[in-house]
CSV table of C-alpha atoms in Angstrom, one decimal:
chain,number,residue,atom,x,y,z
A,122,MET,CA,101.8,89.0,95.1
A,123,PHE,CA,101.3,92.1,97.0
A,124,GLU,CA,103.5,95.2,96.8
A,125,TRP,CA,103.7,97.0,99.9
A,126,ASP,CA,104.0,100.9,99.9
A,127,HIS,CA,106.4,101.9,102.6
A,128,ARG,CA,107.2,105.5,103.0
A,129,VAL,CA,110.3,106.6,105.0
A,130,SER,CA,110.8,110.1,106.5
A,131,ASN,CA,113.0,110.6,109.4
A,132,GLY,CA,113.0,107.0,110.6
A,133,TRP,CA,109.2,106.9,110.1
A,134,ILE,CA,107.7,104.0,108.2
A,135,ALA,CA,104.0,103.8,107.0
A,136,ASP,CA,102.7,100.5,105.8
A,137,THR,CA,99.5,101.6,104.3
A,138,TRP,CA,98.2,98.0,103.8
A,139,CYS,CA,97.7,98.0,107.8
A,140,LEU,CA,95.1,100.8,107.3
A,141,GLY,CA,92.6,98.4,105.6
A,142,LYS,CA,89.4,98.0,107.8
A,143,GLN,CA,87.0,95.4,107.8
A,144,GLY,CA,83.6,96.1,106.0
A,145,ASP,CA,84.4,98.2,103.2
A,146,ALA,CA,86.2,96.3,100.2
A,147,LEU,CA,86.6,99.4,98.2
A,148,TYR,CA,88.3,101.3,101.0
A,149,ASP,CA,90.7,98.3,101.4
A,150,LEU,CA,91.5,98.5,97.4
A,151,ALA,CA,92.0,102.1,97.8
A,152,THR,CA,94.3,101.8,100.6
A,153,LEU,CA,96.3,99.1,98.7
A,154,THR,CA,96.8,101.2,95.5
A,155,LEU,CA,97.1,104.6,97.3
A,156,GLY,CA,99.6,106.7,95.2
A,157,HIS,CA,100.0,103.8,92.7
A,158,GLU,CA,97.0,104.4,90.3
A,159,GLU,CA,98.9,102.4,87.6
A,160,HIS,CA,98.3,99.1,89.5
A,161,LEU,CA,94.7,100.0,90.1
A,162,GLY,CA,93.6,98.2,86.7
A,163,HIS,CA,95.4,94.9,88.0
A,164,VAL,CA,94.0,94.9,91.3
A,165,VAL,CA,90.7,95.4,90.1
A,166,ALA,CA,90.9,92.7,87.6
A,167,GLY,CA,92.0,90.3,90.2
A,168,TYR,CA,89.1,91.2,92.5
A,169,GLY,CA,86.9,89.5,90.2
A,170,THR,CA,83.8,91.6,90.4
A,171,ASP,CA,82.5,94.9,89.3
A,172,VAL,CA,84.1,97.9,91.1
A,173,ASP,CA,83.2,101.4,91.2
A,174,LEU,CA,86.4,103.3,90.4
A,175,ASP,CA,84.9,106.7,91.3
A,176,VAL,CA,84.4,105.5,94.9
A,177,ILE,CA,88.1,104.3,95.1
A,178,ARG,CA,89.3,107.6,93.9
A,179,GLY,CA,87.1,109.3,96.6
A,180,TRP,CA,88.6,107.2,99.0
A,181,TRP,CA,92.2,108.2,97.9
A,182,SER,CA,91.1,112.0,98.2
A,183,ILE,CA,89.7,111.5,101.9
A,184,ARG,CA,92.7,109.4,103.1
A,185,SER,CA,95.0,112.0,101.6
A,186,LEU,CA,93.0,115.0,103.1
A,187,LEU,CA,93.1,113.2,106.5
A,188,GLY,CA,96.7,112.2,106.2
A,189,ILE,CA,97.8,115.7,105.7
A,190,ARG,CA,96.4,116.9,109.0
A,191,TRP,CA,97.9,113.8,110.9
A,192,LEU,CA,101.6,114.4,109.1
A,193,VAL,CA,101.4,118.2,110.2
A,194,GLU,CA,100.4,117.3,113.8
A,195,HIS,CA,103.1,114.9,114.1
A,196,GLY,CA,106.0,117.0,112.6
A,197,PHE,CA,106.1,115.5,109.3
A,198,ASP,CA,105.9,117.6,105.8
A,199,PRO,CA,103.2,116.3,103.6
A,200,PHE,CA,104.5,118.2,100.7
A,201,LEU,CA,107.5,116.0,100.5
A,202,PRO,CA,107.8,114.1,97.2
A,203,GLY,CA,105.6,111.0,97.3
A,204,PHE,CA,103.5,112.1,100.4
A,205,GLU,CA,99.8,113.1,100.6
A,206,VAL,CA,99.9,116.5,98.7
A,207,ASP,CA,101.7,114.7,95.6
A,208,VAL,CA,98.9,112.1,95.6
A,209,LEU,CA,96.2,114.9,95.7
A,210,ARG,CA,97.9,116.9,93.0
A,211,SER,CA,98.2,113.9,90.7
A,212,ARG,CA,94.5,113.4,90.9
A,213,MET,CA,93.8,117.0,89.2
């Protein structure tokens, strides 16, 4: 069972699962677990192979940094609770 990550702000809904891409499984795992590190162990266990957690954490950081710019350019506040700045701060 997958738990989707929907964020709502001013009617905007982002389904982070749709951001997965072909070719990099760790990017897909990072997208699925972004902002939900507490589920990472379960997702990795179900993946069935060795997973470099540092790579997943790196993808989280890159995606959040790129997301901040996109949110600002489109009139959203990346500092709202649960958005990209919160994700980055949680990694400190």
